[in-house]
Coordinates of C-alpha atoms and ligand atoms in Angstrom, one line a residue:
X1 CA -51.1 11.7 19.2
X2 CA -47.8 11.3 21.1
X3 CA -48.7 12.1 24.7
X4 CA -45.6 12.5 27.0
X5 CA -45.7 9.8 29.7
X6 CA -44.6 9.7 33.3
X7 CA -44.1 6.2 34.8
X8 CA -44.8 7.0 38.4
X9 CA -47.6 8.5 40.5
X10 CA -46.8 11.4 42.8
X11 CA -48.8 12.7 45.8
X12 CA -48.4 14.3 49.2
X13 CA -49.0 12.1 52.2
X14 CA -49.2 14.4 55.2
X15 CA -45.9 16.4 54.9
X16 CA -44.1 13.9 52.6
X17 CA -43.9 13.7 48.9
X18 CA -44.5 10.1 47.7
X19 CA -43.5 8.8 44.3
X20 CA -44.4 5.3 43.3
X21 CA -43.2 3.6 40.2
X22 CA -44.3 0.2 41.2
X23 CA -47.9 0.0 42.5
X24 CA -50.8 -2.3 41.7
X25 CA -53.8 -0.7 40.2
X26 CA -56.0 -2.3 42.9
X27 CA -53.9 -1.3 45.9
X28 CA -56.2 0.5 48.3
X29 CA -55.1 3.6 50.1
X30 CA -56.0 1.9 53.4
X31 CA -53.6 -1.0 52.7
X32 CA -50.9 1.4 51.6
X33 CA -51.2 3.4 54.7
X34 CA -51.4 0.5 57.2
X35 CA -49.2 -2.1 55.6
X36 CA -46.6 -0.1 53.7
X37 CA -46.4 3.2 55.6
X38 CA -47.2 1.8 59.1
X39 CA -49.8 4.6 59.6
X40 CA -52.2 2.5 61.6
X41 CA -54.3 5.3 63.0
X42 CA -56.6 4.8 60.0
X43 CA -58.7 1.7 60.8
X44 CA -60.3 -1.1 58.7
X45 CA -63.9 -1.9 59.7
X46 CA -65.9 -3.0 56.8
X47 CA -63.6 -2.5 53.7
X48 CA -66.7 -1.5 51.7
X49 CA -67.2 2.2 52.4
X50 CA -69.9 1.7 55.0
X51 CA -68.5 2.3 58.4
X52 CA -66.1 5.3 58.0
X53 CA -63.3 3.8 60.3
X54 CA -60.9 4.4 57.4
X55 CA -61.8 8.0 56.7
X56 CA -59.0 10.3 55.7
X57 CA -59.0 13.7 54.0
X58 CA -57.9 14.1 50.4
X59 CA -57.0 17.5 49.1
X60 CA -57.5 18.0 45.4
X61 CA -57.1 20.9 43.0
X62 CA -60.4 22.0 41.6
X63 CA -60.2 25.0 39.3
X64 CA -56.7 25.4 40.8
X65 CA -58.3 25.8 44.3
X66 CA -57.3 23.3 46.9
X67 CA -60.3 21.5 48.4
X68 CA -60.2 18.9 51.2
X69 CA -62.8 16.2 51.4
X70 CA -63.4 13.1 53.6
X71 CA -63.0 9.8 51.7
X72 CA -63.1 6.1 52.5
X73 CA -59.4 4.9 52.2
X74 CA -60.7 1.3 52.0
X75 CA -62.2 1.7 48.6
X76 CA -60.0 4.5 47.2
X77 CA -57.1 3.2 45.0
X78 CA -53.7 4.7 45.5
X79 CA -53.3 5.0 41.7
X80 CA -56.1 7.6 41.7
X81 CA -54.3 9.9 44.1
X82 CA -51.8 11.4 41.6
X83 CA -51.6 15.1 42.3
X84 CA -53.5 15.0 45.6
X85 CA -52.7 15.6 49.3
X86 CA -53.7 12.8 51.6
X87 CA -54.1 13.8 55.3
X88 CA -54.3 11.0 57.9
X89 CA -55.1 11.2 61.6
X90 CA -51.4 11.0 62.4
X91 CA -50.9 14.5 61.1
X92 CA -53.3 16.1 63.5
X93 CA -51.6 16.4 66.9
X94 CA -48.7 18.8 67.2
X95 CA -45.2 17.5 67.4
X96 CA -45.2 18.2 71.2
X97 CA -48.3 15.9 71.5
X98 CA -50.8 18.7 71.9
X99 CA -54.1 17.4 70.6
X100 CA -55.7 19.0 67.5
X101 CA -58.9 20.9 68.4
X102 CA -61.1 18.1 66.9
X103 CA -59.3 15.5 69.0
X104 CA -59.5 17.8 72.1
X105 CA -63.2 18.2 71.6
X106 CA -63.7 14.5 71.3
X107 CA -61.8 13.9 74.6
X108 CA -63.5 16.7 76.5
X109 CA -67.0 15.5 75.6
X110 CA -66.2 11.8 76.3
X111 CA -67.0 10.9 72.7
X112 CA -64.9 7.8 72.5
X113 CA -65.1 4.4 74.3
X114 CA -63.2 1.5 72.6
X115 CA -61.8 4.1 70.1
X116 CA -61.9 1.9 67.0
X117 CA -64.2 4.3 65.1
X118 CA -62.7 7.5 66.6
X119 CA -60.0 8.3 64.0
X120 CA -62.6 8.1 61.3
X121 CA -65.0 10.4 63.2
X122 CA -62.2 12.8 63.9
X123 CA -61.3 13.0 60.2
X124 CA -64.9 13.4 59.1
X125 CA -65.4 16.2 61.7
X126 CA -62.1 17.8 60.7
X127 CA -63.4 17.9 57.1
X128 CA -66.7 19.4 58.3
X129 CA -65.0 22.0 60.6
X130 CA -62.8 23.3 57.8
X131 CA -65.9 23.9 55.6
X132 CA -68.2 25.0 58.3
X133 CA -66.7 25.9 61.7
X134 CA -70.2 26.4 63.4
X135 CA -72.3 23.6 62.1
X136 CA -75.8 22.9 63.4
X137 CA -77.0 19.4 64.4
X138 CA -78.5 18.7 61.0
X139 CA -75.2 19.5 59.3
X140 CA -73.2 17.5 61.8
X141 CA -75.5 14.4 61.3
X142 CA -75.1 14.8 57.5
X143 CA -71.3 14.9 57.8
X144 CA -71.4 11.8 60.0
X145 CA -73.9 9.6 58.0
X146 CA -70.9 7.6 56.8
X147 CA -69.4 6.9 60.2
X148 CA -70.6 4.2 62.5
X149 CA -69.9 3.8 66.2
X150 CA -71.0 0.7 68.0
X151 CA -70.4 1.8 71.6
X152 CA -70.1 5.5 72.5
X153 CA -73.5 6.7 71.2
X154 CA -73.8 9.6 68.9
X155 CA -74.9 12.3 71.3
X156 CA -71.4 12.8 72.8
X157 CA -69.9 12.9 69.3
X158 CA -72.4 15.5 68.2
X159 CA -71.5 17.5 71.3
X160 CA -67.8 17.2 70.3
X161 CA -68.6 18.5 66.8
X162 CA -70.5 21.5 68.3
X163 CA -67.6 22.4 70.5
X164 CA -64.6 22.3 68.2
X165 CA -64.6 26.0 67.5
X166 CA -64.6 26.7 71.2
X167 CA -61.4 24.7 71.5
X168 CA -59.6 26.0 68.4
X169 CA -59.6 28.6 65.7
X170 CA -60.1 27.1 62.2
X171 CA -58.2 30.0 60.7
X172 CA -55.1 28.9 62.6
X173 CA -55.4 25.3 61.4
X174 CA -52.4 24.1 59.4
X175 CA -54.5 23.0 56.5
X176 CA -55.8 26.5 56.3
X177 CA -52.6 28.5 57.0
X178 CA -50.5 26.2 54.8
X179 CA -53.2 26.0 52.0
X180 CA -51.4 28.3 49.6
X181 CA -48.0 26.5 50.0
X182 CA -49.6 23.1 49.6
X183 CA -51.5 24.3 46.6
X184 CA -48.3 25.4 44.9
X185 CA -46.7 22.1 45.7
X186 CA -49.6 20.2 44.1
X187 CA -49.6 22.5 41.1
X188 CA -45.9 21.8 40.6
X189 CA -46.7 18.1 40.5
X190 CA -49.1 18.7 37.5
X191 CA -46.9 18.1 34.5
X192 CA -49.6 17.5 31.9
X193 CA -48.3 14.0 31.2
X194 CA -50.2 10.7 30.9
X195 CA -49.2 8.5 33.9
X196 CA -48.6 4.8 33.1
X197 CA -47.4 2.3 35.6
X198 CA -47.1 -1.4 35.3
X199 CA -48.0 -3.7 32.4
X200 CA -50.7 -6.2 31.4
X201 CA -53.3 -6.7 34.1
X202 CA -51.2 -4.7 36.5
X203 CA -51.2 -1.6 34.2
X204 CA -52.7 1.6 35.5
X205 CA -53.2 4.7 33.5
X206 CA -54.1 8.3 34.3
X207 CA -54.8 10.0 31.0
X208 CA -53.3 13.5 30.5
X209 CA -56.7 15.0 29.6
X210 CA -60.1 14.1 28.1
X211 CA -58.9 13.6 24.6
X212 CA -56.1 11.4 25.8
X213 CA -58.7 9.4 27.7
X214 CA -60.8 9.0 24.6
X215 CA -57.8 7.9 22.6
X216 CA -56.7 5.5 25.3
X217 CA -60.1 3.9 25.6
X218 CA -60.5 3.5 21.9
X219 CA -57.2 1.7 21.7
X220 CA -57.7 -0.3 24.9
X221 CA -61.4 -1.1 25.2
X222 CA -60.9 -3.9 27.7
X223 CA -59.7 -1.5 30.4
X224 CA -61.7 -0.8 33.5
X225 CA -62.7 2.8 33.9
X226 CA -62.5 4.0 37.6
X227 CA -64.1 7.3 38.6
X228 CA -64.9 7.6 42.3
X229 CA -64.4 3.8 42.8
X230 CA -67.4 3.6 45.2
X231 CA -68.7 0.7 43.1
X232 CA -65.5 -0.7 41.6
X233 CA -63.7 -0.6 45.0
X234 CA -66.1 -3.2 46.3
X235 CA -65.5 -5.5 43.3
X236 CA -61.9 -5.6 44.5
X237 CA -62.3 -5.7 48.3
X238 CA -65.4 -7.9 48.5
X239 CA -65.4 -9.9 45.3
X240 CA -61.6 -10.2 44.7
X241 CA -62.1 -9.4 41.1
X242 CA -59.2 -8.8 38.7
X243 CA -60.0 -5.4 37.1
X244 CA -56.7 -4.5 35.4
X245 CA -55.7 -2.7 33.3
X246 CA -57.3 0.3 35.0
X247 CA -57.8 3.8 33.7
X248 CA -58.4 6.4 36.5
X249 CA -60.4 9.4 35.5
X250 CA -61.2 11.3 38.8
X251 CA -58.4 13.9 38.1
X252 CA -59.9 14.9 34.7
X253 CA -61.2 18.5 35.2
X254 CA -63.0 18.3 31.8
X255 CA -65.2 15.6 33.2
X256 CA -66.0 17.6 36.3
X257 CA -67.6 20.5 34.6
X258 CA -71.2 21.6 35.2
X259 CA -73.1 24.0 32.9
X260 CA -76.5 25.7 33.1
X261 CA -77.5 25.6 29.4
X262 CA -80.5 27.3 27.9
X263 CA -82.8 24.3 28.2
X264 CA -81.1 22.2 30.8
X265 CA -78.2 21.2 33.0
X266 CA -75.1 19.5 31.7
X267 CA -73.0 17.5 34.2
X268 CA -69.7 16.0 33.2
X269 CA -69.7 12.3 34.0
X270 CA -67.0 12.8 36.7
X271 CA -69.0 15.4 38.7
X272 CA -69.3 14.1 42.3
X273 CA -72.6 14.1 44.2
X274 CA -71.1 16.7 46.6
X275 CA -70.0 19.0 43.8
X276 CA -73.4 18.6 41.9
X277 CA -75.5 19.3 45.0
X278 CA -75.8 23.1 44.9
X279 CA -76.8 23.2 41.2
X280 CA -79.0 20.1 41.4
X281 CA -81.1 21.5 44.3
X282 CA -81.2 25.0 42.9
X283 CA -83.0 23.6 39.8
X284 CA -84.7 20.6 41.3
X285 CA -85.4 21.2 45.0
X286 CA -87.4 18.0 45.0
X287 CA -84.1 16.1 44.9
X288 CA -82.8 17.5 48.2
X289 CA -83.7 14.6 50.4
X290 CA -82.7 11.9 48.0
X291 CA -79.3 13.5 47.2
X292 CA -78.6 13.8 51.0
X293 CA -79.4 10.1 51.4
X294 CA -77.0 8.8 48.7
X295 CA -74.3 6.9 50.7
X296 CA -72.7 9.0 53.4
X297 CA -70.6 12.1 53.0
X298 CA -67.4 10.2 52.0
X299 CA -69.3 8.3 49.3
X300 CA -70.9 11.5 48.0
X301 CA -67.4 13.1 47.9
X302 CA -66.0 10.3 45.8
X303 CA -69.0 8.9 43.8
X304 CA -70.0 10.4 40.5
X305 CA -73.2 10.7 38.6
X306 CA -71.5 9.2 35.5
X307 CA -70.4 6.2 37.6
X308 CA -74.0 5.7 38.9
X309 CA -75.4 5.7 35.4
X310 CA -72.6 3.7 33.7
X311 CA -72.7 1.1 36.4
X312 CA -76.3 0.3 35.3
X313 CA -77.4 -1.0 38.7
X314 CA -81.1 -1.6 38.9
X315 CA -81.0 0.0 42.4
X316 CA -78.9 3.1 41.6
X317 CA -80.6 6.2 42.8
X318 CA -80.1 8.6 40.0
X319 CA -81.5 6.5 37.0
X320 CA -85.2 6.7 38.0
X321 CA -85.1 10.4 38.5
X322 CA -83.1 11.0 35.4
X323 CA -85.5 8.9 33.3
X324 CA -88.5 10.8 34.8
X325 CA -86.8 14.1 33.9
X326 CA -86.0 12.9 30.4
X327 CA -82.2 13.1 30.7
X328 CA -79.8 12.1 28.0
X329 CA -76.5 10.2 28.2
X330 CA -73.7 11.7 26.1
X331 CA -71.3 9.0 25.0
X332 CA -68.0 9.3 23.4
X333 CA -65.7 6.8 21.5
X334 CA -62.5 8.3 20.2
X335 CA -63.8 11.5 18.6
X336 CA -67.3 10.2 17.8
X337 CA -70.0 11.4 20.1
X338 CA -73.6 10.3 20.3
X339 CA -76.5 10.9 22.8
X340 CA -79.0 8.3 24.0
X341 CA -82.2 9.0 26.0
X342 CA -81.2 7.6 29.4
X343 CA -84.1 5.1 29.5
X344 CA -82.8 3.4 26.4
X345 CA -79.3 3.2 27.9
X346 CA -80.3 0.4 30.2
X347 CA -80.8 -2.7 28.0
X348 CA -80.9 -5.5 30.5
X349 CA -79.4 -6.5 33.8
X350 CA -75.6 -5.8 33.5
X351 CA -75.9 -4.6 29.9
X352 CA -75.9 -1.0 28.8
X353 CA -75.9 0.6 25.4
X354 CA -72.2 1.3 25.4
X355 CA -69.8 0.2 22.7
X356 CA -66.3 -1.2 23.5
X357 CA -64.0 1.7 24.2
X358 CA -67.0 4.1 24.5
X359 CA -67.4 6.1 27.7
X360 CA -70.0 8.4 29.4
X361 CA -68.8 12.0 28.8
X362 CA -71.8 13.8 30.3
X363 CA -75.4 13.7 31.4
X364 CA -77.9 16.3 30.2
X365 CA -81.0 17.0 32.3
X366 CA -83.8 19.3 30.8
X367 CA -85.4 21.8 33.0
X368 CA -89.0 21.3 34.0
X369 CA -91.5 22.9 31.7
X370 CA -94.1 25.2 33.2
X371 CA -96.9 23.1 34.6
X372 CA -94.8 20.0 35.0
X373 CA -94.8 18.4 38.5
X374 CA -91.9 16.2 39.6
X375 CA -91.1 14.1 42.6
X376 CA -88.7 11.3 43.6
X377 CA -88.8 9.0 46.6
X378 CA -86.2 6.6 48.0
X379 CA -87.3 3.7 50.2
X380 CA -84.5 1.9 52.0
X381 CA -84.2 -0.2 55.2
X382 CA -82.1 2.5 56.9
X383 CA -82.6 6.2 56.4
X384 CA -78.9 6.9 55.9
X385 CA -76.1 5.2 54.0
X386 CA -78.3 2.5 52.5
X387 CA -79.1 1.3 49.0
X388 CA -82.7 1.7 47.8
X389 CA -85.1 -1.2 48.0
X390 CA -87.4 0.8 45.8
X391 CA -86.8 4.2 44.2
X392 CA -89.5 6.0 42.1
X393 CA -89.3 9.1 39.9
X394 CA -92.5 10.8 38.8
X395 CA -93.2 13.6 36.3
X396 CA -96.7 14.6 35.1
X397 CA -98.4 17.6 33.4
X398 CA -102.1 18.3 33.3
X399 CA -104.1 19.9 30.5
X400 CA -106.4 22.9 30.9
X401 CA -109.2 20.5 32.0
X402 CA -107.2 18.9 34.8
X403 CA -106.6 15.7 32.8
X404 CA -103.2 14.1 32.7
X405 CA -101.4 15.2 29.5
X406 CA -98.0 13.6 30.0
X407 CA -96.7 11.1 32.6
X408 CA -93.3 9.6 33.0
X409 CA -92.9 7.2 35.9
X410 CA -89.7 5.3 36.4
X411 CA -88.6 2.9 39.1
X412 CA -85.4 1.3 40.4
X413 CA -85.6 -1.9 42.4
X414 CA -88.5 -3.3 40.5
X415 CA -86.8 -5.0 37.5
X416 CA -83.4 -6.0 36.2
X417 CA -82.9 -2.4 35.0
X418 CA -84.2 1.0 36.0
X419 CA -87.5 1.0 34.1
X420 CA -90.6 3.0 33.2
X421 CA -94.0 2.0 34.3
X422 CA -95.6 2.2 30.8
X423 CA -99.0 0.7 31.7
X424 CA -99.4 2.9 34.8
X425 CA -98.5 5.9 32.6
X426 CA -101.1 4.9 30.0
X427 CA -103.7 4.4 32.7
X428 CA -103.1 8.0 33.8
X429 CA -102.9 9.8 30.5
X430 CA -106.2 11.4 29.5
X431 CA -107.8 10.8 32.8
X432 CA -108.6 13.4 35.5
X433 CA -105.9 13.8 38.1
X434 CA -108.0 12.4 40.9
X435 CA -107.8 9.8 43.6
X436 CA -110.1 7.5 41.6
X437 CA -107.7 7.6 38.7
X438 CA -104.8 6.8 40.9
X439 CA -106.8 3.9 42.5
X440 CA -107.3 2.5 39.0
X441 CA -103.7 3.1 37.8
X442 CA -101.9 1.5 40.7
X443 CA -103.3 -1.9 39.7
X444 CA -101.2 -1.6 36.5
X445 CA -97.9 -1.9 38.4
X446 CA -98.3 -5.6 38.4
X447 CA -98.4 -5.5 34.6
X448 CA -95.3 -3.4 34.4
X449 CA -93.1 -5.1 36.9
X450 CA -92.4 -8.6 38.3
X451 CA -90.0 -7.6 41.1
X452 CA -87.6 -10.0 42.8
X453 CA -87.6 -11.0 46.4
X454 CA -84.2 -10.5 48.0
X455 CA -82.7 -9.4 51.3
X456 CA -83.7 -5.8 50.8
X457 CA -87.4 -6.5 50.2
X458 CA -89.9 -9.0 49.1
X459 CA -91.7 -8.8 45.7
X460 CA -95.0 -8.0 47.4
X461 CA -93.4 -5.3 49.5
X462 CA -91.9 -3.7 46.3
X463 CA -95.2 -3.8 44.4
X464 CA -97.1 -2.3 47.3
X465 CA -94.5 0.3 47.9
X466 CA -94.5 1.4 44.2
X467 CA -98.3 1.8 44.4
X468 CA -98.1 3.8 47.6
X469 CA -95.4 6.1 46.2
X470 CA -97.7 7.0 43.3
X471 CA -100.4 7.8 45.9
X472 CA -97.9 9.9 47.8
X473 CA -96.9 11.8 44.7
X474 CA -100.5 12.4 43.9
X475 CA -101.3 13.7 47.4
X476 CA -98.2 15.9 47.4
X477 CA -99.0 17.3 44.0
X478 CA -102.4 18.3 45.1
X479 CA -101.3 19.6 48.5
X480 CA -103.4 16.9 50.2
X481 CA -100.6 15.5 52.3
X482 CA -100.6 18.7 54.4
X483 CA -104.4 18.6 54.7
X484 CA -104.4 15.0 55.9
X485 CA -101.4 15.5 58.2
X486 CA -103.3 18.5 59.8
X487 CA -106.4 16.4 60.1
X488 CA -104.3 13.6 61.7
X489 CA -102.6 16.0 64.1
X490 CA -106.0 17.4 65.1
X491 CA -107.4 13.9 65.7
X492 CA -104.5 12.8 67.9
X493 CA -104.6 16.1 69.8
Ligands
LIG1 C1 -71.2 2.7 51.3 C2 -71.8 3.0 49.9 C3 -73.1 3.5 49.9 C4 -73.6 3.7 48.6 N1 -74.9 4.3 48.6 C5 -75.5 4.5 47.4 C6 -76.8 5.1 47.3 O1 -77.3 5.5 48.4 N2 -77.3 5.2 46.1 C7 -76.7 4.8 45.0 O2 -77.3 5.0 43.9 N3 -75.5 4.3 45.0 C8 -74.8 4.1 46.2 N4 -73.6 3.6 46.2 C9 -73.0 3.1 45.0 C10 -72.0 4.2 44.3 O3 -71.6 5.1 45.3 C11 -72.7 4.9 43.1 O4 -73.1 4.0 42.2 C12 -71.7 5.9 42.5 O5 -72.4 6.8 41.8 C13 -70.7 5.2 41.6 O6 -69.8 6.3 41.1 P1 -68.3 6.1 41.1 O7 -67.7 7.3 40.4 O8 -67.8 5.8 42.4 O9 -68.1 4.9 40.1 P2 -67.0 3.8 39.9 O10 -67.0 2.8 41.1 O11 -65.7 4.4 39.7 O12 -67.5 3.1 38.6 C14 -68.7 2.4 38.6 C15 -68.9 1.8 37.2 O13 -69.1 2.8 36.2 C16 -68.0 2.8 35.2 N5 -67.7 4.1 34.9 C17 -67.4 5.1 35.8 N6 -67.3 6.3 35.1 C18 -67.5 6.0 33.8 C19 -67.6 6.8 32.6 N7 -67.4 8.1 32.7 N8 -67.8 6.2 31.5 C20 -68.1 4.9 31.4 N9 -68.0 4.1 32.5 C21 -67.8 4.6 33.7 C22 -66.9 1.9 35.9 O14 -66.1 1.3 34.9 C23 -67.8 0.9 36.7 O15 -68.3 0.0 35.8 C24 -73.0 3.4 47.4 C25 -71.7 2.8 47.5 C26 -71.1 2.6 48.7 C27 -69.7 2.1 48.8
LIG2 S1 -63.3 0.3 56.5 FE1 -65.4 0.7 56.7 S2 -65.7 2.4 55.4 FE2 -63.7 1.8 55.1
LIG3 S1 -66.0 4.1 70.3 FE1 -66.2 2.0 70.0 S2 -67.0 1.8 68.0 FE2 -67.1 3.9 68.4

């Protein structure tokens, strides 16, 4: 195939069109803004997606609609921004210096002290305000999970968030009133070409479409695929790794599709956590808490399900639940496709069942069958914006006599890969679903797993936690948690 090529990336930065024909594949948006464009309102705190000081908004076309999301500029590569609109804090105040309603609200509620985190909070709140002008506290806290402030205290910032609509009308905001014009501008940047900039290790590529991506990967199997860059970004900013040549895929609409099929859900590998959320919780409400605790809002806007699976981390949050649900990974190399049960995809630490040049095209998740019970629990040191110490996914079904018919139990954080607890499952199958059975089965965790001690948790803690999560699943499945909580509440008055 002879795909037409463009040798530059093009995007809007505030009100300017940027065209770059010479850009490193690992140049971060944060460095570009601060060092090359002298836009220093966007701050660098951690350089690893944790603190939110670098938050900017990125507008992208999704089904030809223009959607603005908060992202971490410190781990977003400039090369991935082709066809996007980047909005930084400098664009907010009017030319005469009048503050933007979000800024005004922050000032009026004394929501800033040293001010270092403030631009990041302002941008996160701006993103929230555009989507939801009257958020409640829970929604505000969710939007701010990825922003840290060391001095003001969050109460004032939440008051600011609550008062923005009293200060300004979102329908008069430039990103709303100018939306159609900016959308047209971005559409005019879409020329259907493959983008190629640089050579050798400095080469960056944005395939024209999914087929072009498959063809490129087949011919260049040593390239690093970058989707949301919430893992890969840190390889660069923290580990100084050379990752070129790089192929960016976050712009590929074909990888962002979601379908409700007859017997399950199909998520393109490039679907972000944010985009997946409504469909995920519609079918699996048990995932609501876990999904809301993956990273912070910026990470959920950027990070993809495909990236979480392909990365193969033993502490990624989706693999345990996907294994428990019996999900399948759909892989593609050139025009050849195959599917692998997800539990077989993880071979050993750092090694997945993926051929050179092959990529994850989609993940299929079967619906629960009648009678199947499902639960997933994430245990981490902090509630928000933290990686799991242990994460467990559970699915069981009982026969007509109340005995366990099927059981799939999978854990992250317990081994070098996400892994099933085969001996625990066997101890359950055929036995009555009772507390005695659970008491017996939990001893089998030590047969299935020899967890590590690291800075997140000790081996003993991990084993005990896994046991307790099975107990929790049992109590929840029988409604016993409510009974015990009520008893406890009555006892303590
Ligand atoms: C602050 C912060 C908090 C986080 N919190 C969590 C958390 O709570 N839970 C959690 O599980 N993770 C968390 N992560 C990790 C990360 O967000 C997830 O693993 C995310 O799903 C990665 O997706 P991505 O699109 O950003 O992947 P990328 O970083 O773009 O890629 C990750 C890996 O997958 C490969 N890859 C990506 N797409 C494909 C594809 N289609 N085919 C083949 N290979 C592909 C890349 O080459 C790379 O090896 C966090 C990260 C940060 C920075
Ligand atoms: S600098 Fe901390 S999240 Fe980017
Ligand atoms: S105002 Fe100082 S870190 Fe938030």
